[in-house]
mmCIF file of C-alpha atoms in Angstrom:
data_model
loop_
_atom_site.group_PDB
_atom_site.id
_atom_site.type_symbol
_atom_site.label_atom_id
_atom_site.label_comp_id
_atom_site.label_asym_id
_atom_site.label_seq_id
_atom_site.Cartn_x
_atom_site.Cartn_y
_atom_site.Cartn_z
ATOM 1 C CA MET A 1 164.284 -197.651 90.471
ATOM 2 C CA SER A 2 163.333 -196.866 94.524
ATOM 3 C CA SER A 3 164.249 -193.263 95.725
ATOM 4 C CA GLY A 4 167.483 -195.186 97.667
ATOM 5 C CA THR A 5 168.583 -196.634 94.905
ATOM 6 C CA ALA A 6 168.558 -193.511 92.608
ATOM 7 C CA GLU A 7 170.845 -191.697 95.265
ATOM 8 C CA LEU A 8 173.017 -194.374 95.473
ATOM 9 C CA VAL A 9 173.805 -194.073 91.495
ATOM 10 C CA ALA A 10 174.047 -190.273 91.762
ATOM 11 C CA ARG A 11 176.557 -190.394 94.230
ATOM 12 C CA ALA A 12 179.051 -192.855 92.473
ATOM 13 C CA LEU A 13 178.268 -191.758 88.720
ATOM 14 C CA PRO A 14 179.839 -188.275 87.964
ATOM 15 C CA LEU A 15 177.493 -185.307 86.574
ATOM 16 C CA THR A 16 178.141 -184.785 82.540
ATOM 17 C CA GLY A 17 175.004 -182.242 81.920
ATOM 18 C CA PRO A 18 175.319 -178.464 80.917
ATOM 19 C CA GLY A 19 174.584 -177.548 85.019
ATOM 20 C CA ALA A 20 177.528 -180.050 86.487
ATOM 21 C CA PRO A 21 179.772 -177.684 89.045
ATOM 22 C CA GLY A 22 183.105 -177.078 87.304
ATOM 23 C CA ARG A 23 182.268 -176.966 84.165
ATOM 24 C CA PRO A 24 182.753 -173.651 82.700
ATOM 25 C CA GLY A 25 179.306 -173.018 81.435
ATOM 26 C CA ALA A 26 178.254 -173.339 85.189
ATOM 27 C CA ALA A 27 180.614 -170.768 86.376
ATOM 28 C CA ARG A 28 179.660 -168.202 84.203
ATOM 29 C CA ARG A 29 176.168 -168.870 85.383
ATOM 30 C CA GLU A 30 176.736 -168.497 88.324
ATOM 31 C CA ARG A 31 178.783 -165.411 87.727
ATOM 32 C CA LEU A 32 175.889 -163.921 85.971
ATOM 33 C CA GLY A 33 173.612 -164.401 88.627
ATOM 34 C CA ARG A 34 175.733 -162.821 91.235
ATOM 35 C CA LEU A 35 175.779 -159.708 88.834
ATOM 36 C CA ARG A 36 172.250 -160.140 88.666
ATOM 37 C CA SER A 37 171.815 -160.003 91.928
ATOM 38 C CA ARG A 38 174.117 -156.746 92.721
ATOM 39 C CA ALA A 39 172.732 -154.701 89.213
ATOM 40 C CA ALA A 40 168.832 -155.236 90.354
ATOM 41 C CA PRO A 41 168.955 -152.164 92.737
ATOM 42 C CA TYR A 42 170.437 -149.887 91.046
ATOM 43 C CA VAL A 43 168.774 -150.591 87.480
ATOM 44 C CA LEU A 44 164.913 -150.291 89.609
ATOM 45 C CA ILE A 45 166.024 -146.875 91.039
ATOM 46 C CA ALA A 46 167.771 -145.556 88.270
ATOM 47 C CA PRO A 47 164.645 -144.036 86.844
ATOM 48 C CA PHE A 48 164.776 -142.094 90.074
ATOM 49 C CA PHE A 49 167.889 -140.322 89.229
ATOM 50 C CA LEU A 50 167.534 -139.790 86.045
ATOM 51 C CA LEU A 51 164.625 -137.984 86.270
ATOM 52 C CA PHE A 52 166.026 -136.033 89.155
ATOM 53 C CA GLY A 53 169.380 -135.636 87.344
ATOM 54 C CA ALA A 54 166.842 -133.836 83.963
ATOM 55 C CA PHE A 55 164.298 -131.978 86.314
ATOM 56 C CA GLY A 56 166.914 -131.252 89.206
ATOM 57 C CA LEU A 57 170.448 -131.555 88.720
ATOM 58 C CA PHE A 58 170.467 -129.805 85.352
ATOM 59 C CA PRO A 59 168.230 -126.675 86.230
ATOM 60 C CA LEU A 60 170.628 -125.801 88.942
ATOM 61 C CA ALA A 61 173.410 -126.172 86.596
ATOM 62 C CA ALA A 62 172.108 -124.348 83.815
ATOM 63 C CA THR A 63 170.821 -121.943 86.334
ATOM 64 C CA ALA A 64 174.311 -121.253 87.578
ATOM 65 C CA TRP A 65 175.611 -121.581 84.099
ATOM 66 C CA THR A 66 173.111 -118.513 83.235
ATOM 67 C CA SER A 67 174.117 -116.303 86.600
ATOM 68 C CA LEU A 68 177.853 -115.826 84.888
ATOM 69 C CA PHE A 69 176.930 -113.981 81.749
ATOM 70 C CA ARG A 70 175.070 -111.161 81.134
ATOM 71 C CA VAL A 71 171.988 -112.258 79.247
ATOM 72 C CA GLU A 72 168.307 -110.773 78.476
ATOM 73 C CA LEU A 73 165.617 -112.882 78.513
ATOM 74 C CA THR A 74 164.326 -111.184 75.242
ATOM 75 C CA ALA A 75 167.798 -112.746 73.258
ATOM 76 C CA PRO A 76 169.607 -115.658 75.233
ATOM 77 C CA GLU A 77 171.763 -116.426 72.832
ATOM 78 C CA ALA A 78 173.493 -113.297 73.146
ATOM 79 C CA ARG A 79 175.584 -113.807 76.330
ATOM 80 C CA GLU A 80 178.937 -111.426 77.458
ATOM 81 C CA TRP A 81 181.164 -113.042 80.272
ATOM 82 C CA VAL A 82 181.329 -111.457 83.431
ATOM 83 C CA GLY A 83 182.139 -113.995 85.859
ATOM 84 C CA ALA A 84 180.691 -113.006 89.542
ATOM 85 C CA HIS A 85 179.690 -109.545 88.682
ATOM 86 C CA ASN A 86 176.142 -110.468 88.834
ATOM 87 C CA TYR A 87 176.381 -111.834 92.338
ATOM 88 C CA ALA A 88 178.984 -108.747 93.688
ATOM 89 C CA ARG A 89 176.269 -106.349 92.322
ATOM 90 C CA LEU A 90 174.178 -108.236 95.417
ATOM 91 C CA LEU A 91 176.175 -107.137 97.819
ATOM 92 C CA THR A 92 175.620 -103.407 97.478
ATOM 93 C CA ASP A 93 171.986 -103.514 95.694
ATOM 94 C CA GLU A 94 169.692 -101.763 98.185
ATOM 95 C CA PHE A 95 166.234 -103.795 96.626
ATOM 96 C CA PHE A 96 167.848 -107.242 97.398
ATOM 97 C CA TRP A 97 168.904 -106.246 101.146
ATOM 98 C CA ASN A 98 165.137 -104.687 101.435
ATOM 99 C CA ALA A 99 163.574 -108.149 99.643
ATOM 100 C CA LEU A 100 165.773 -110.392 101.807
ATOM 101 C CA ALA A 101 165.107 -108.082 104.982
ATOM 102 C CA ASN A 102 161.437 -108.945 103.960
ATOM 103 C CA THR A 103 161.714 -112.171 103.087
ATOM 104 C CA VAL A 104 162.803 -112.846 106.999
ATOM 105 C CA LEU A 105 160.303 -110.952 108.724
ATOM 106 C CA ILE A 106 157.312 -112.097 106.596
ATOM 107 C CA GLY A 107 158.803 -115.319 107.344
ATOM 108 C CA VAL A 108 159.021 -114.907 110.415
ATOM 109 C CA LEU A 109 155.562 -113.692 111.308
ATOM 110 C CA ALA A 110 154.245 -116.448 109.361
ATOM 111 C CA THR A 111 156.267 -119.171 110.764
ATOM 112 C CA VAL A 112 155.632 -118.643 114.379
ATOM 113 C CA PRO A 113 152.285 -118.474 114.588
ATOM 114 C CA GLN A 114 151.620 -120.792 111.785
ATOM 115 C CA LEU A 115 153.487 -124.137 113.617
ATOM 116 C CA LEU A 116 151.750 -122.902 116.973
ATOM 117 C CA LEU A 117 148.196 -122.878 115.694
ATOM 118 C CA ALA A 118 148.812 -125.904 114.219
ATOM 119 C CA LEU A 119 149.944 -127.827 117.240
ATOM 120 C CA GLY A 120 147.017 -126.747 119.442
ATOM 121 C CA ALA A 121 144.752 -127.504 116.174
ATOM 122 C CA ALA A 122 146.098 -131.219 116.041
ATOM 123 C CA HIS A 123 145.915 -131.435 120.061
ATOM 124 C CA LEU A 124 141.887 -130.404 119.635
ATOM 125 C CA LEU A 125 141.500 -132.753 116.332
ATOM 126 C CA ASP A 126 142.969 -135.634 118.707
ATOM 127 C CA ALA A 127 140.516 -135.138 121.233
ATOM 128 C CA ARG A 128 137.222 -137.442 121.247
ATOM 129 C CA LEU A 129 134.822 -134.970 119.278
ATOM 130 C CA ARG A 130 132.039 -136.129 117.106
ATOM 131 C CA GLY A 131 131.965 -134.997 113.301
ATOM 132 C CA ARG A 132 135.845 -135.524 113.987
ATOM 133 C CA LEU A 133 136.338 -136.335 110.345
ATOM 134 C CA PHE A 134 134.681 -133.268 108.912
ATOM 135 C CA PHE A 135 136.752 -131.155 111.341
ATOM 136 C CA ARG A 136 140.173 -132.983 109.531
ATOM 137 C CA VAL A 137 138.571 -132.346 106.150
ATOM 138 C CA ALA A 138 138.168 -128.619 106.899
ATOM 139 C CA ALA A 139 141.333 -128.329 108.128
ATOM 140 C CA LEU A 140 143.191 -128.954 104.865
ATOM 141 C CA ALA A 141 140.582 -126.894 102.974
ATOM 142 C CA PRO A 142 142.814 -123.562 103.144
ATOM 143 C CA TYR A 143 145.630 -125.862 101.317
ATOM 144 C CA ALA A 144 143.771 -127.351 98.862
ATOM 145 C CA THR A 145 142.573 -123.680 97.964
ATOM 146 C CA SER A 146 144.323 -122.255 95.231
ATOM 147 C CA VAL A 147 146.419 -118.924 95.955
ATOM 148 C CA ALA A 148 145.115 -116.779 93.292
ATOM 149 C CA ALA A 149 141.455 -116.717 95.077
ATOM 150 C CA ALA A 150 142.463 -117.174 98.700
ATOM 151 C CA THR A 151 144.566 -114.106 97.585
ATOM 152 C CA LEU A 152 142.164 -112.033 96.309
ATOM 153 C CA VAL A 153 139.361 -112.826 99.042
ATOM 154 C CA PHE A 154 142.061 -111.837 101.804
ATOM 155 C CA ALA A 155 142.772 -108.434 99.562
ATOM 156 C CA LEU A 156 139.630 -107.551 99.673
ATOM 157 C CA PHE A 157 139.110 -107.866 103.664
ATOM 158 C CA TYR A 158 142.403 -106.025 104.005
ATOM 159 C CA GLY A 159 140.990 -103.067 101.446
ATOM 160 C CA ARG A 160 141.554 -99.835 103.217
ATOM 161 C CA ASP A 161 137.840 -98.353 103.237
ATOM 162 C CA GLN A 162 135.616 -101.089 102.715
ATOM 163 C CA GLY A 163 137.346 -103.919 103.864
ATOM 164 C CA MET A 164 136.203 -106.316 106.632
ATOM 165 C CA VAL A 165 139.344 -106.083 108.704
ATOM 166 C CA ASN A 166 138.698 -102.330 109.167
ATOM 167 C CA TRP A 167 135.405 -102.233 109.885
ATOM 168 C CA ALA A 168 136.417 -104.354 112.863
ATOM 169 C CA VAL A 169 139.078 -102.610 113.541
ATOM 170 C CA GLY A 170 136.606 -99.490 113.423
ATOM 171 C CA LEU A 171 134.082 -101.370 116.113
ATOM 172 C CA VAL A 172 136.252 -100.874 118.673
ATOM 173 C CA GLY A 173 137.279 -97.016 117.945
ATOM 174 C CA LEU A 174 140.888 -97.571 116.469
ATOM 175 C CA ASP A 175 141.691 -95.880 112.929
ATOM 176 C CA PRO A 176 141.538 -97.169 109.962
ATOM 177 C CA VAL A 177 144.873 -99.111 108.703
ATOM 178 C CA ASP A 178 146.554 -99.149 105.719
ATOM 179 C CA TRP A 179 146.859 -102.667 105.221
ATOM 180 C CA GLN A 180 148.423 -102.305 101.777
ATOM 181 C CA ASN A 181 150.871 -99.836 102.029
ATOM 182 C CA GLY A 182 152.097 -99.359 105.540
ATOM 183 C CA PRO A 183 155.311 -101.157 106.246
ATOM 184 C CA TRP A 184 154.375 -103.729 108.259
ATOM 185 C CA ALA A 185 150.597 -103.700 108.111
ATOM 186 C CA SER A 186 151.399 -105.366 104.634
ATOM 187 C CA LYS A 187 154.256 -107.845 105.991
ATOM 188 C CA CYS A 188 151.393 -108.786 108.600
ATOM 189 C CA ALA A 189 148.556 -109.268 106.059
ATOM 190 C CA VAL A 190 150.962 -111.441 103.399
ATOM 191 C CA ALA A 191 151.798 -113.074 106.607
ATOM 192 C CA SER A 192 148.016 -113.881 107.939
ATOM 193 C CA ILE A 193 147.286 -115.458 103.834
ATOM 194 C CA VAL A 194 150.209 -117.924 104.380
ATOM 195 C CA ILE A 195 148.721 -118.557 107.883
ATOM 196 C CA TRP A 196 145.798 -119.558 106.598
ATOM 197 C CA ARG A 197 146.773 -121.596 103.953
ATOM 198 C CA TRP A 198 149.291 -123.636 106.027
ATOM 199 C CA THR A 199 148.121 -123.668 109.423
ATOM 200 C CA GLY A 200 145.462 -126.840 108.803
ATOM 201 C CA TYR A 201 147.860 -128.968 106.428
ATOM 202 C CA ASN A 202 150.651 -128.755 109.610
ATOM 203 C CA ALA A 203 148.042 -129.679 112.267
ATOM 204 C CA LEU A 204 147.112 -132.738 110.261
ATOM 205 C CA ILE A 205 150.781 -133.725 110.214
ATOM 206 C CA TYR A 206 151.069 -133.037 113.978
ATOM 207 C CA LEU A 207 148.114 -135.395 114.544
ATOM 208 C CA ALA A 208 149.443 -137.846 112.788
ATOM 209 C CA ALA A 209 152.486 -138.077 115.169
ATOM 210 C CA MET A 210 150.326 -137.999 117.861
ATOM 211 C CA GLN A 211 148.541 -140.694 116.963
ATOM 212 C CA THR A 212 151.501 -142.756 117.469
ATOM 213 C CA ILE A 213 152.800 -141.949 120.799
ATOM 214 C CA PRO A 214 151.897 -145.049 122.921
ATOM 215 C CA PRO A 215 149.192 -144.088 125.126
ATOM 216 C CA GLU A 216 150.827 -146.233 127.770
ATOM 217 C CA LEU A 217 153.022 -142.971 127.980
ATOM 218 C CA TYR A 218 149.880 -141.138 129.299
ATOM 219 C CA GLU A 219 148.432 -143.309 131.232
ATOM 220 C CA ALA A 220 152.016 -143.418 133.361
ATOM 221 C CA ALA A 221 152.397 -140.004 133.373
ATOM 222 C CA ALA A 222 148.947 -140.156 134.605
ATOM 223 C CA LEU A 223 149.252 -142.355 137.241
ATOM 224 C CA ASP A 224 152.595 -140.124 138.450
ATOM 225 C CA GLY A 225 150.300 -137.160 138.832
ATOM 226 C CA ALA A 226 151.402 -135.514 136.156
ATOM 227 C CA SER A 227 149.051 -132.770 134.251
ATOM 228 C CA ARG A 228 147.646 -132.218 131.867
ATOM 229 C CA TRP A 229 149.818 -129.432 130.561
ATOM 230 C CA ARG A 230 153.357 -131.370 131.831
ATOM 231 C CA ARG A 231 151.934 -134.446 129.848
ATOM 232 C CA PHE A 232 152.070 -132.614 126.692
ATOM 233 C CA TRP A 233 155.315 -130.945 127.662
ATOM 234 C CA HIS A 234 157.181 -133.922 129.026
ATOM 235 C CA VAL A 235 155.036 -136.660 126.392
ATOM 236 C CA THR A 236 153.311 -135.228 123.824
ATOM 237 C CA LEU A 237 156.166 -133.186 122.748
ATOM 238 C CA PRO A 238 159.258 -135.012 122.671
ATOM 239 C CA GLY A 239 157.382 -137.704 120.245
ATOM 240 C CA LEU A 240 156.233 -134.961 118.264
ATOM 241 C CA ARG A 241 159.824 -133.954 117.490
ATOM 242 C CA PRO A 242 160.389 -136.046 114.592
ATOM 243 C CA ALA A 243 157.059 -133.856 112.864
ATOM 244 C CA LEU A 244 158.397 -130.220 114.162
ATOM 245 C CA ALA A 245 161.490 -130.766 112.957
ATOM 246 C CA PHE A 246 159.455 -131.399 109.113
ATOM 247 C CA THR A 247 157.273 -128.938 109.452
ATOM 248 C CA GLY A 248 160.211 -126.136 110.500
ATOM 249 C CA LEU A 249 162.071 -127.194 107.378
ATOM 250 C CA VAL A 250 159.633 -127.193 105.080
ATOM 251 C CA SER A 251 157.712 -123.480 106.444
ATOM 252 C CA VAL A 252 161.333 -122.096 106.118
ATOM 253 C CA ILE A 253 161.853 -123.150 102.787
ATOM 254 C CA GLY A 254 158.172 -122.096 101.514
ATOM 255 C CA ALA A 255 159.159 -118.607 103.425
ATOM 256 C CA VAL A 256 162.445 -118.308 101.389
ATOM 257 C CA GLN A 257 160.222 -119.004 98.264
ATOM 258 C CA LEU A 258 157.415 -116.618 98.857
ATOM 259 C CA PHE A 259 155.876 -115.363 95.797
ATOM 260 C CA GLY A 260 152.497 -116.033 95.276
ATOM 261 C CA GLU A 261 150.571 -114.162 98.390
ATOM 262 C CA PRO A 262 152.881 -110.974 98.129
ATOM 263 C CA LEU A 263 152.168 -110.941 94.066
ATOM 264 C CA LEU A 264 148.641 -111.129 94.384
ATOM 265 C CA PHE A 265 148.519 -109.107 97.151
ATOM 266 C CA SER A 266 147.975 -105.660 95.464
ATOM 267 C CA SER A 267 146.713 -105.504 91.720
ATOM 268 C CA GLY A 268 148.901 -102.875 91.096
ATOM 269 C CA ALA A 269 151.836 -103.224 93.054
ATOM 270 C CA GLY A 270 152.921 -106.270 90.683
ATOM 271 C CA ALA A 271 156.196 -107.667 91.496
ATOM 272 C CA SER A 272 157.888 -104.052 93.017
ATOM 273 C CA GLY A 273 155.616 -105.489 96.165
ATOM 274 C CA GLY A 274 154.293 -102.288 96.874
ATOM 275 C CA ALA A 275 155.216 -98.446 96.203
ATOM 276 C CA ASP A 276 157.857 -98.523 98.687
ATOM 277 C CA HIS A 277 159.023 -102.108 97.763
ATOM 278 C CA GLN A 278 157.381 -102.799 101.361
ATOM 279 C CA TYR A 279 156.706 -106.874 100.758
ATOM 280 C CA GLN A 280 158.791 -107.528 97.873
ATOM 281 C CA THR A 281 160.317 -110.916 99.067
ATOM 282 C CA LEU A 282 163.130 -112.448 97.324
ATOM 283 C CA GLY A 283 161.155 -114.537 95.214
ATOM 284 C CA LEU A 284 159.355 -111.157 94.118
ATOM 285 C CA TYR A 285 162.538 -109.709 93.330
ATOM 286 C CA LEU A 286 163.805 -112.586 91.160
ATOM 287 C CA TYR A 287 160.887 -112.335 89.435
ATOM 288 C CA GLU A 288 160.939 -108.684 88.627
ATOM 289 C CA GLN A 289 164.734 -108.853 87.575
ATOM 290 C CA GLY A 290 164.079 -111.740 85.088
ATOM 291 C CA TRP A 291 160.906 -111.456 84.006
ATOM 292 C CA VAL A 292 160.110 -107.656 84.232
ATOM 293 C CA ASN A 293 163.139 -106.121 83.420
ATOM 294 C CA LEU A 294 164.614 -108.727 81.583
ATOM 295 C CA HIS A 295 167.852 -109.582 83.039
ATOM 296 C CA LEU A 296 168.126 -112.968 83.163
ATOM 297 C CA GLY A 297 171.495 -113.524 84.616
ATOM 298 C CA ARG A 298 170.865 -111.263 87.325
ATOM 299 C CA ALA A 299 167.588 -113.285 88.213
ATOM 300 C CA ALA A 300 169.783 -116.408 87.801
ATOM 301 C CA ALA A 301 172.246 -115.182 91.054
ATOM 302 C CA ILE A 302 168.865 -114.160 93.142
ATOM 303 C CA ALA A 303 168.018 -117.542 92.358
ATOM 304 C CA TRP A 304 171.764 -119.254 93.369
ATOM 305 C CA ALA A 305 171.850 -116.602 96.206
ATOM 306 C CA MET A 306 168.523 -118.021 97.827
ATOM 307 C CA LEU A 307 169.472 -121.656 97.968
ATOM 308 C CA LEU A 308 172.932 -120.760 99.247
ATOM 309 C CA LEU A 309 171.179 -118.451 102.432
ATOM 310 C CA LEU A 310 168.630 -121.820 103.204
ATOM 311 C CA VAL A 311 172.218 -123.847 102.915
ATOM 312 C CA VAL A 312 174.209 -121.634 104.689
ATOM 313 C CA LEU A 313 170.901 -121.686 107.365
ATOM 314 C CA PHE A 314 170.392 -124.991 107.625
ATOM 315 C CA GLY A 315 174.220 -126.578 108.462
ATOM 316 C CA VAL A 316 174.181 -123.154 110.950
ATOM 317 C CA VAL A 317 170.627 -124.905 112.548
ATOM 318 C CA ARG A 318 172.965 -128.226 112.443
ATOM 319 C CA LEU A 319 175.835 -126.944 113.942
ATOM 320 C CA VAL A 320 174.203 -125.533 116.700
ATOM 321 C CA ARG A 321 172.330 -128.194 117.204
ATOM 322 C CA GLY A 322 175.469 -130.931 117.264
ATOM 323 C CA LYS A 323 176.462 -128.671 119.989
ATOM 324 C CA GLY A 324 173.787 -129.202 122.318
ATOM 325 C CA VAL A 325 173.926 -132.525 122.012
ATOM 326 C CA ARG A 326 177.489 -132.962 122.835
ATOM 327 C CA ARG A 327 176.880 -131.114 126.032
#
């Protein structure tokens, strides 16, 4: 039978098989097919939401619930309902406000120089240098270094009597600085550890963003007579805007959660952040309340205060940015 004859026979005879249109079985299979197509994306992303719920939302909810009780770490089953007392207590807690001020100051001292240095380093790494790969790997080395190892080395550098920093200070005729006990000196010292660890990481992010800027923009600016500085200001910086926003966001979050560097900076200070709490951050104060003083409810309230602080801060930034765009 030729193909033309077979087509005529198929049109003349009604379909009687299970897949014939109009039959109940075919309609059901069609509905199941549509349902599978719609459900497939949700099934594929379901593992992420399950893990996020188990390891992200549940700890947040459990911490919020714990913050409403007076509970000790050694007896978590013996709880006493106190409502918002742990939060109200923070408002009159001088140590909490001292830790908040230290967190803000160390965060500013660490974040601003860190991002500026990273921007300059990325600009140098983007140039045609011999051994560029070596310099890029070297820039990432501090990020790969353990925070404990880096902090212990910096603690030796900042030693009052035999530290290399005070030795260099003495060479220029200045008196030694007590880097671990001075109110401002200790904050600068802790901030320098953060700068050393994170500058290279941010530089590589800026470098990756720089390499996505079309070279035609630089060529057009050069033809218009723009200097190197004007090309950097009007071409490079606008192209880096998403990367700048990302690194700024991550740096602020890291500053609020700063913990390892101040904890290990002085061997005898521990969670107190120095004899006068001069570099005790919110992360250290949370640890002190929960794991040294064993006040688990207060520690949970501090953790939620840190989260709310970030939410309010980003809300204000978004509000200001929105007003700037509308103008």
